[in-house]
Coordinates of C-alpha atoms in Angstrom, one line a residue:
X138 CA 162.4 6.1 -46.2
X139 CA 164.4 4.8 -43.8
X140 CA 160.8 3.8 -41.9
X141 CA 161.0 0.3 -44.6
X142 CA 164.3 -0.4 -44.1
X143 CA 164.7 -3.9 -42.3
X144 CA 160.8 -4.4 -42.6
X145 CA 159.4 -7.1 -44.4
X146 CA 156.4 -7.1 -47.0
X147 CA 154.1 -10.0 -48.6
X148 CA 153.4 -8.9 -52.2
X149 CA 150.3 -10.9 -54.3
X150 CA 151.0 -10.6 -57.4
X151 CA 154.3 -10.0 -57.2
X152 CA 155.5 -12.5 -60.4
X153 CA 154.5 -9.6 -62.8
X154 CA 153.2 -6.4 -63.5
X155 CA 152.4 -3.5 -61.1
X156 CA 153.5 -6.6 -58.5
X157 CA 156.8 -7.0 -59.4
X158 CA 157.6 -3.4 -59.9
X159 CA 156.3 -2.7 -56.2
X160 CA 158.9 -5.3 -55.2
X161 CA 161.5 -4.0 -57.2
X162 CA 160.7 -0.5 -55.4
X163 CA 160.5 -2.0 -52.0
X164 CA 163.4 -3.7 -52.3
X165 CA 165.4 -0.7 -53.3
X166 CA 164.1 1.0 -50.1
X167 CA 165.5 -2.2 -48.0
X168 CA 162.8 -4.7 -47.6
X169 CA 162.7 -7.9 -47.2
X170 CA 160.5 -9.4 -50.1
X171 CA 158.1 -12.1 -49.5
X172 CA 156.7 -12.4 -53.4
X173 CA 153.6 -14.2 -53.6
X174 CA 152.2 -14.9 -57.1
X175 CA 149.9 -18.0 -59.1
X176 CA 152.2 -18.4 -62.3
X177 CA 155.1 -20.6 -60.7
X178 CA 157.7 -19.8 -63.9
X179 CA 157.0 -16.2 -63.3
X180 CA 157.9 -16.4 -60.0
X181 CA 160.7 -18.5 -60.4
X182 CA 162.0 -15.7 -62.7
X183 CA 161.3 -12.8 -60.5
X184 CA 162.5 -14.5 -57.5
X185 CA 166.1 -14.9 -59.5
X186 CA 166.0 -11.2 -60.6
X187 CA 165.2 -9.6 -57.3
X188 CA 167.5 -11.7 -55.8
X189 CA 169.7 -10.6 -57.7
X190 CA 168.9 -7.1 -57.6
X191 CA 170.2 -8.2 -54.0
X192 CA 167.2 -7.8 -52.7
X193 CA 166.0 -10.8 -50.0
X194 CA 163.5 -12.5 -51.6
X195 CA 161.3 -15.2 -50.5
X196 CA 159.0 -16.5 -53.4
X197 CA 155.9 -18.8 -52.8
X198 CA 153.2 -19.9 -54.9
X199 CA 149.8 -18.7 -54.2
X200 CA 146.4 -17.9 -55.4
X201 CA 144.6 -15.3 -53.1
X202 CA 141.0 -16.6 -53.8
X203 CA 142.3 -19.4 -51.8
X204 CA 142.5 -19.6 -48.3
X205 CA 144.2 -22.7 -48.3
X206 CA 147.1 -21.2 -50.5
X207 CA 147.1 -18.2 -48.2
X208 CA 147.3 -20.3 -45.2
X209 CA 150.2 -22.0 -46.6
X210 CA 151.8 -18.6 -47.5
X211 CA 151.5 -17.6 -44.3
X212 CA 153.1 -20.9 -42.8
X213 CA 156.3 -20.7 -45.8
X214 CA 156.6 -16.8 -44.7
X215 CA 157.0 -17.7 -40.7
X216 CA 159.2 -20.5 -41.3
X217 CA 161.6 -18.7 -43.0
X218 CA 161.7 -16.4 -40.3
X219 CA 160.3 -13.7 -42.2
X220 CA 158.2 -11.7 -40.8
X221 CA 155.3 -9.6 -43.0
X222 CA 155.3 -6.1 -41.6
X223 CA 153.4 -4.4 -44.5
X224 CA 151.0 -6.6 -47.1
X225 CA 150.4 -5.5 -50.5
X226 CA 147.5 -7.4 -51.9
X227 CA 147.1 -6.4 -55.2
X228 CA 143.3 -6.5 -56.8
X229 CA 142.8 -9.9 -58.5
X230 CA 140.5 -13.1 -57.7
X231 CA 136.8 -12.9 -56.4
X232 CA 137.0 -12.8 -52.9
X233 CA 136.9 -9.3 -50.8
X234 CA 140.4 -8.4 -50.7
X235 CA 139.8 -6.6 -47.2
X236 CA 138.7 -10.1 -46.2
X237 CA 141.6 -12.0 -47.4
X238 CA 143.8 -9.1 -46.5
X239 CA 142.6 -9.2 -42.8
X240 CA 142.9 -13.0 -42.9
X241 CA 146.3 -13.4 -43.9
X242 CA 147.3 -10.3 -41.5
X243 CA 145.7 -12.1 -38.5
X244 CA 147.8 -15.1 -39.0
X245 CA 150.9 -13.4 -39.9
X246 CA 150.1 -11.5 -36.7
X247 CA 149.8 -15.1 -34.9
X248 CA 146.3 -13.6 -33.9
X249 CA 144.4 -16.4 -36.0
X250 CA 146.0 -20.2 -36.8
X251 CA 146.9 -20.7 -40.0
X252 CA 145.2 -23.6 -39.6
X253 CA 141.5 -24.1 -37.6
X254 CA 142.4 -25.4 -34.1
X255 CA 145.9 -25.3 -34.3
X256 CA 148.4 -22.5 -32.2

């Protein structure tokens, strides 16, 4: 899948289970990884493991049920000069996943400011 090489995936729930497996698969395809998870210890372990496998990875603490956390994760992604080309938001949380995904994508794409009133 050469079309993925060099692009960046933002993976929520990426510290364990399907999210971590997805991160390994996409890393093996040459993608940069932004791995987000609410569990800080698991996130740190996943970030070390993915990095040791040779994948470019940024771990960010994020609870997808909280818009503030998504905004902070988007800012961390942008500050680290990694632009997310694909979002993989796994099903968990209480909000509409479509709404959360659209908000996060708009922040990353720059069509919506991370913080209300900023640009």
